[in-house]
Amino acid sequence: MDTKTWLIVGASRGIGLEFVRLILASGHRVVATTRSSGSALDAIARDAPDRVTLLTCDVSTSQSITSFIDQFVQSGVKKIHYAVINAGILEYPNRALEMTFDHFAQHLLTNAVGPIIVAQELLKLSDVSIGTMAFMSSDSGSTQRFLAYEDGFAAYAASKAALNQALRHLAEELRRKQRHTVILALHPGEVATVMPLILTEAQEADAPRIAEIHMAAFHDNAMLLAQFPTPAIRAELFNTLVQKARDEIRDPQWAVLVVRDEPEFQPQQQGTAEDGSEVGQGPRPAVVSFAKWRRPIEELRVRSYVEAPWQWPAGTRFDILEDWTRRVEAVASRVVGTRPCYNLSYIATDPEHERRGAAAMLVKWGIEQAKKDGVLVALESTKQGWPLYEMLGFKAEGLLTMMLQGIGEAGAEVLYEEMFFVWRP
């Protein structure tokens, strides 16, 4: 067999990681990049050290691209049969009327500028031949075929449009210079590659991690700061969240779910229990996201089921907490009434693991359960979550607002908003 050498830029997970697996399974050689060590790619490289070369590259920074080129030169590779530039992001806010300067700039850097500069620097290496360069693009970037249902992806679509146009120019310039590298822009569509995430039911031992993620995700949430106004109260709130998570994990009315990193992403941890038995054989996947679903179990309602109450910390602003609760219940009563539904009480992702699809996995679980039972899904969401729920088919059916005193800059009053969303089968 004629062994080929592939370069995969952005191979830590998803499409890029699956490319690496398939290429190695076909007997070829891979030069693969990640932004940092400690990924699933490391384990693959350990199993095939003679056919995998690992390099680091973050396409959103010029310094990292320069370092990557230096690493590539030092690797001694002189011929790349196929290069796949796979790096890309999709972050929120993404709408044209909502995206920030920084979010838009980051999309352009990661999805367009970085990939083009990586290609440019590789093509400058006079002693390296490259047969084909394929770039992961999207039909979202088409200027002729606007997809109306994607109107919430302005930053992403614009960055892919920029990439597509730059690739047309790159291909033409190479043709004029009689360079024979083929340039491809690929639209992969929806893919079924396995991201390094696992959805499971929570265990009681996960309760402290669930509370930790809750506090990390909502640390600057205006409503949380108003209801629990001092660092000391918020420290006690952590303990409240731990106990409540344990109560709900034991409660048949609740489905407490977590998303864990795939084991190969975590360091090996093992030890010896007090009785001398070995514990922790192999890695324990880290929890990176959680969701608390209240299920419509009719049997419990008939038995006059009573949920374990919250044990709020001393100093809680009950006037704000109870006022907000009344507003939420009023909208829920108007929109859902007494109809059975799956209710998403809380969902949060560790900020270090955002934009990996964990939240979507947790929400889709509820949707699938609701489909089976033929019932609604209801939830209220902060603004950051609105695009995700809209993308998953939820409809906004009630705006929740409340003025909060002393939360803004210099103690200014701020308007706090959430949206009540409903998914219908």
XYZ file of C-alpha atoms in Angstrom:
425
model
C 0.000 0.000 0.000
C 1.171 3.501 -0.849
C 1.252 5.191 2.576
C 0.022 8.789 2.555
C 0.779 11.556 5.025
C -2.139 13.629 6.274
C -2.078 16.891 8.226
C -5.123 17.520 10.446
C -5.250 20.981 12.039
C -7.793 20.885 14.864
C -7.806 17.201 15.775
C -8.575 17.117 19.483
C -12.204 16.055 19.057
C -15.188 15.835 16.709
C -14.530 15.688 12.979
C -10.790 16.178 13.350
C -10.376 13.355 15.855
C -12.486 11.026 13.731
C -10.327 11.878 10.693
C -7.264 10.790 12.658
C -8.867 7.499 13.700
C -10.005 6.645 10.175
C -6.693 7.614 8.585
C -4.722 5.446 11.005
C -7.170 2.576 10.516
C -6.401 2.831 6.778
C -2.683 2.467 7.443
C -1.607 6.034 6.714
C 0.473 8.543 8.680
C -0.915 11.622 10.476
C 0.491 14.930 11.624
C -2.174 16.283 13.957
C -2.555 19.473 15.973
C -4.382 20.385 19.171
C -4.444 23.595 21.169
C -3.056 21.844 24.247
C -1.960 18.452 25.497
C -4.121 16.085 27.498
C -6.642 15.217 24.801
C -7.887 11.932 23.391
C -5.295 12.408 20.690
C -2.522 11.702 23.189
C -3.837 8.190 23.803
C -4.079 7.542 20.056
C -0.521 8.777 19.551
C 0.760 6.471 22.296
C -0.773 3.489 20.473
C 0.790 4.402 17.104
C 3.948 6.419 17.859
C 5.536 5.627 14.504
C 2.568 6.981 12.535
C 1.355 9.956 14.596
C 3.145 13.270 15.064
C 1.497 15.633 17.533
C 1.971 19.391 17.283
C 0.270 22.312 19.025
C -1.551 25.107 17.236
C -4.191 27.656 18.182
C -5.227 29.228 14.883
C -6.650 32.300 16.634
C -3.202 33.665 17.564
C -0.339 34.557 15.241
C 2.250 33.504 17.842
C 0.799 29.996 18.015
C 0.707 29.700 14.220
C 4.367 30.748 14.051
C 5.235 28.174 16.705
C 3.289 25.499 14.820
C 5.233 26.185 11.615
C 8.499 25.901 13.560
C 7.344 22.576 15.028
C 6.307 21.347 11.593
C 9.697 22.205 10.090
C 11.460 20.442 12.953
C 9.313 17.333 12.384
C 11.111 16.774 9.084
C 7.948 16.098 7.088
C 8.527 17.033 3.442
C 5.358 15.852 1.744
C 1.751 16.299 2.799
C -0.623 14.432 0.531
C -3.749 15.831 2.199
C -4.119 18.690 4.670
C -7.425 19.209 6.498
C -7.836 22.584 8.211
C -10.598 21.791 10.657
C -10.330 24.476 13.348
C -13.506 26.445 14.008
C -15.896 27.801 16.645
C -19.558 28.661 17.061
C -20.170 30.821 20.135
C -22.979 32.940 21.507
C -24.194 35.685 21.268
C -24.195 35.213 17.496
C -27.113 37.278 16.229
C -26.355 40.380 14.167
C -28.194 42.573 16.681
C -26.625 40.951 19.742
C -23.068 39.800 18.990
C -20.305 41.747 20.673
C -17.190 43.128 19.018
C -15.063 40.494 20.743
C -17.347 37.575 19.809
C -17.467 38.647 16.163
C -13.710 39.181 16.052
C -13.078 35.756 17.606
C -15.237 34.048 14.971
C -13.364 35.797 12.182
C -9.975 34.967 13.699
C -10.706 31.300 14.354
C -12.898 30.450 11.367
C -11.336 32.554 8.605
C -8.151 34.487 9.375
C -6.370 31.698 11.263
C -7.022 28.896 8.750
C -5.940 31.078 5.832
C -2.734 32.163 7.570
C -1.937 28.550 8.496
C -2.338 27.593 4.831
C -0.305 30.587 3.705
C 2.586 29.743 6.038
C 2.590 26.095 5.006
C 2.603 27.035 1.327
C 5.620 29.284 1.934
C 7.734 26.251 2.896
C 9.615 25.792 -0.365
C 10.873 22.304 0.460
C 7.439 20.948 1.457
C 4.955 19.729 -1.172
C 1.220 19.720 -0.447
C -1.209 17.859 -2.669
C -4.639 18.958 -1.407
C -5.744 21.412 1.254
C -9.322 20.920 2.462
C -10.998 23.484 4.717
C -14.047 22.749 6.859
C -16.496 25.421 5.821
C -20.299 25.575 5.807
C -23.181 26.421 3.520
C -24.042 28.970 6.212
C -21.403 31.097 4.517
C -23.099 31.047 1.121
C -23.926 34.542 -0.135
C -26.325 33.126 -2.728
C -28.260 30.620 -0.627
C -29.367 32.336 2.574
C -30.827 29.878 5.097
C -33.569 31.798 6.882
C -33.695 29.375 9.798
C -30.045 30.198 10.509
C -30.721 33.873 11.097
C -29.283 33.481 14.596
C -25.768 32.646 13.352
C -24.602 35.947 11.902
C -21.045 35.893 13.278
C -20.530 32.266 12.303
C -22.036 32.672 8.836
C -20.041 35.834 8.142
C -16.807 34.124 9.167
C -17.520 31.167 6.879
C -18.392 33.532 4.023
C -15.038 35.240 4.565
C -13.288 31.870 4.529
C -15.052 30.781 1.330
C -14.158 33.973 -0.503
C -10.540 33.876 0.678
C -10.263 30.277 -0.547
C -11.483 31.266 -4.019
C -8.706 33.849 -4.168
C -6.136 31.412 -2.767
C -7.005 28.806 -5.403
C -6.794 31.352 -8.223
C -3.462 32.740 -7.023
C -1.985 29.242 -6.854
C -3.259 28.532 -10.369
C -1.616 31.705 -11.721
C 1.667 30.745 -10.074
C 1.345 27.248 -11.554
C 1.279 25.677 -8.121
C -0.527 22.355 -8.141
C -2.008 22.307 -4.652
C -5.774 21.723 -4.820
C -7.928 23.943 -2.564
C -11.258 22.599 -1.318
C -13.981 24.196 0.806
C -16.099 21.450 2.363
C -19.580 21.595 3.857
C -19.775 18.524 6.127
C -23.381 19.125 7.205
C -24.542 17.631 10.473
C -22.100 15.006 11.625
C -22.323 12.067 13.979
C -18.757 12.113 15.296
C -18.563 11.371 18.982
C -17.429 14.330 21.024
C -15.530 13.363 24.157
C -18.609 13.754 26.348
C -20.853 11.235 28.095
C -24.354 11.908 29.468
C -25.195 9.926 32.610
C -27.408 10.086 35.668
C -25.789 11.944 38.552
C -24.557 10.139 41.631
C -24.675 11.584 45.135
C -20.887 11.920 45.030
C -21.364 14.389 42.152
C -23.325 16.845 44.319
C -20.325 19.049 45.312
C -19.217 19.254 41.672
C -22.762 20.173 40.594
C -22.776 22.995 43.171
C -19.340 24.111 42.021
C -20.453 24.342 38.388
C -23.636 26.163 39.443
C -21.641 28.836 41.282
C -19.074 29.155 38.489
C -21.716 29.511 35.773
C -23.899 31.983 37.686
C -21.217 33.849 39.625
C -22.061 37.149 37.918
C -25.789 36.554 37.461
C -27.619 39.646 38.686
C -30.478 37.690 40.256
C -28.111 35.450 42.225
C -26.154 38.491 43.438
C -29.379 40.220 44.480
C -30.801 37.231 46.349
C -27.484 36.335 48.004
C -25.806 39.724 48.356
C -22.527 39.008 50.181
C -19.584 36.633 49.619
C -20.297 34.996 52.998
C -23.919 34.268 52.047
C -22.845 32.906 48.677
C -20.318 30.638 50.421
C -23.200 29.188 52.428
C -25.279 28.964 49.270
C -22.727 26.475 47.956
C -23.542 24.155 50.864
C -27.257 24.628 50.195
C -26.757 23.624 46.556
C -24.807 20.511 47.549
C -27.565 19.317 49.878
C -30.327 20.135 47.393
C -28.533 18.237 44.637
C -28.287 15.189 46.904
C -31.973 15.430 47.777
C -32.971 15.631 44.114
C -30.701 12.762 43.074
C -32.564 10.565 45.607
C -35.985 11.900 44.551
C -37.933 9.875 41.921
C -39.623 13.084 40.720
C -36.265 14.408 39.530
C -33.820 13.350 36.850
C -30.470 14.911 37.720
C -28.155 14.419 34.768
C -24.493 15.193 34.268
C -22.217 15.328 31.257
C -18.776 13.896 31.860
C -15.546 14.148 29.940
C -14.551 10.925 28.249
C -12.192 8.989 30.564
C -9.179 9.350 28.300
C -9.267 13.088 28.945
C -8.602 12.631 32.665
C -5.386 11.611 34.446
C -5.260 8.155 35.960
C -6.232 8.159 39.623
C -6.031 5.131 41.851
C -5.348 4.387 45.475
C -6.100 2.095 48.387
C -9.202 2.156 50.572
C -9.035 1.835 54.346
C -9.865 -1.871 54.075
C -6.913 -2.392 51.750
C -8.920 -2.801 48.538
C -7.933 -0.914 45.431
C -10.205 1.967 44.477
C -10.391 4.361 41.576
C -9.029 1.917 39.048
C -8.612 3.961 35.916
C -9.847 7.514 35.454
C -13.121 8.904 36.769
C -14.650 11.168 34.131
C -14.983 14.751 35.304
C -18.436 16.358 35.408
C -18.479 19.397 33.131
C -22.204 20.156 32.948
C -25.452 19.267 34.706
C -29.207 19.592 34.354
C -32.078 19.069 36.775
C -35.288 17.840 35.151
C -38.567 17.633 37.056
C -40.534 14.760 35.562
C -44.355 14.582 35.186
C -44.923 11.488 37.304
C -48.677 11.209 37.904
C -48.344 8.515 40.563
C -46.409 10.886 42.820
C -49.034 13.616 42.456
C -51.789 11.222 43.449
C -49.845 10.199 46.562
C -49.571 13.855 47.703
C -45.846 13.848 47.069
C -43.866 16.503 48.970
C -40.489 17.647 47.678
C -37.585 18.212 50.078
C -37.508 21.972 50.772
C -34.634 24.344 50.074
C -32.542 25.185 53.134
C -31.588 28.750 52.269
C -28.572 30.347 53.982
C -28.986 33.054 56.620
C -29.008 36.482 55.012
C -30.897 35.400 51.890
C -33.009 38.239 50.473
C -36.307 36.389 50.713
C -38.205 39.448 49.495
C -36.394 39.244 46.137
C -36.389 35.446 45.977
C -40.103 35.135 46.699
C -41.061 38.016 44.398
C -39.155 36.428 41.521
C -40.635 32.996 42.287
C -44.160 34.456 42.133
C -43.444 36.010 38.738
C -42.109 32.735 37.346
C -45.057 30.768 38.715
C -47.535 33.263 37.278
C -46.117 32.901 33.768
C -45.897 29.117 34.108
C -49.513 28.979 35.234
C -50.648 31.111 32.301
C -48.621 29.261 29.642
C -48.586 25.664 30.876
C -51.296 25.543 33.507
C -51.855 22.083 34.966
C -50.744 20.201 31.853
C -47.991 17.625 32.493
C -44.566 18.670 31.302
C -40.871 18.108 31.716
C -39.560 21.171 33.529
C -35.889 22.120 33.290
C -35.178 23.600 36.694
C -31.451 24.296 36.366
C -28.786 23.738 33.750
C -25.188 24.930 33.838
C -21.827 24.179 32.250
C -18.369 24.713 33.646
C -17.151 27.891 31.882
C -13.948 26.042 30.957
C -15.988 23.523 28.966
C -18.525 25.725 27.194
C -19.298 25.428 23.480
C -18.643 21.684 23.401
C -22.306 20.692 23.110
C -22.869 19.571 26.708
C -25.893 21.818 27.288
C -27.510 20.716 24.025
C -27.098 17.064 25.060
C -28.859 17.731 28.362
C -31.724 19.644 26.767
C -32.195 17.078 24.007
C -32.592 14.401 26.687
C -35.645 16.231 28.004
C -37.045 16.703 24.524
C -36.729 12.975 23.775
C -38.475 12.061 27.023
C -41.260 14.529 26.264
C -41.680 13.078 22.763
C -42.125 9.593 24.210
C -44.706 10.806 26.728
C -46.424 13.267 24.396
C -46.026 16.181 26.801
C -44.558 19.688 26.848
C -41.112 20.873 27.890
C -41.012 24.112 29.866
C -38.183 26.207 31.266
C -37.098 29.734 31.992
C -33.718 30.920 30.711
C -31.245 33.754 31.072
C -30.427 35.655 27.878
C -27.292 33.630 27.217
C -29.370 30.511 26.666
C -32.031 31.962 24.358
C -30.266 31.124 21.048
C -29.750 27.485 22.084
C -33.388 26.923 22.990
C -34.609 28.630 19.830
C -32.273 26.453 17.779
C -33.715 23.337 19.450
C -37.284 24.285 18.581
C -38.494 26.049 21.715
C -40.835 29.029 21.471
C -40.534 32.095 23.678
C -43.902 32.474 25.414
C -43.359 34.834 28.305
C -40.830 37.525 29.197
C -39.931 37.696 32.890
C -38.561 40.995 34.179
C -37.670 42.538 37.526
C -35.831 45.681 38.585
C -32.950 44.901 40.947
C -31.609 47.589 43.230
C -27.897 48.139 43.816
C -26.640 45.499 41.388
C -25.307 47.666 38.567
C -22.181 49.800 38.449
C -21.875 52.138 41.441
C -24.969 50.531 42.932
C -27.223 51.371 40.012
C -30.589 49.719 39.450
C -30.639 47.109 36.676
C -33.385 45.406 34.684
C -33.148 41.625 34.989
C -34.735 39.508 32.256
C -35.414 35.841 31.620
C -37.600 34.173 29.010
C -40.140 31.399 29.564
C -39.703 28.826 26.770
C -41.962 25.948 25.758
C -41.290 23.019 23.442
C -44.375 21.286 22.094
C -44.463 17.766 20.593
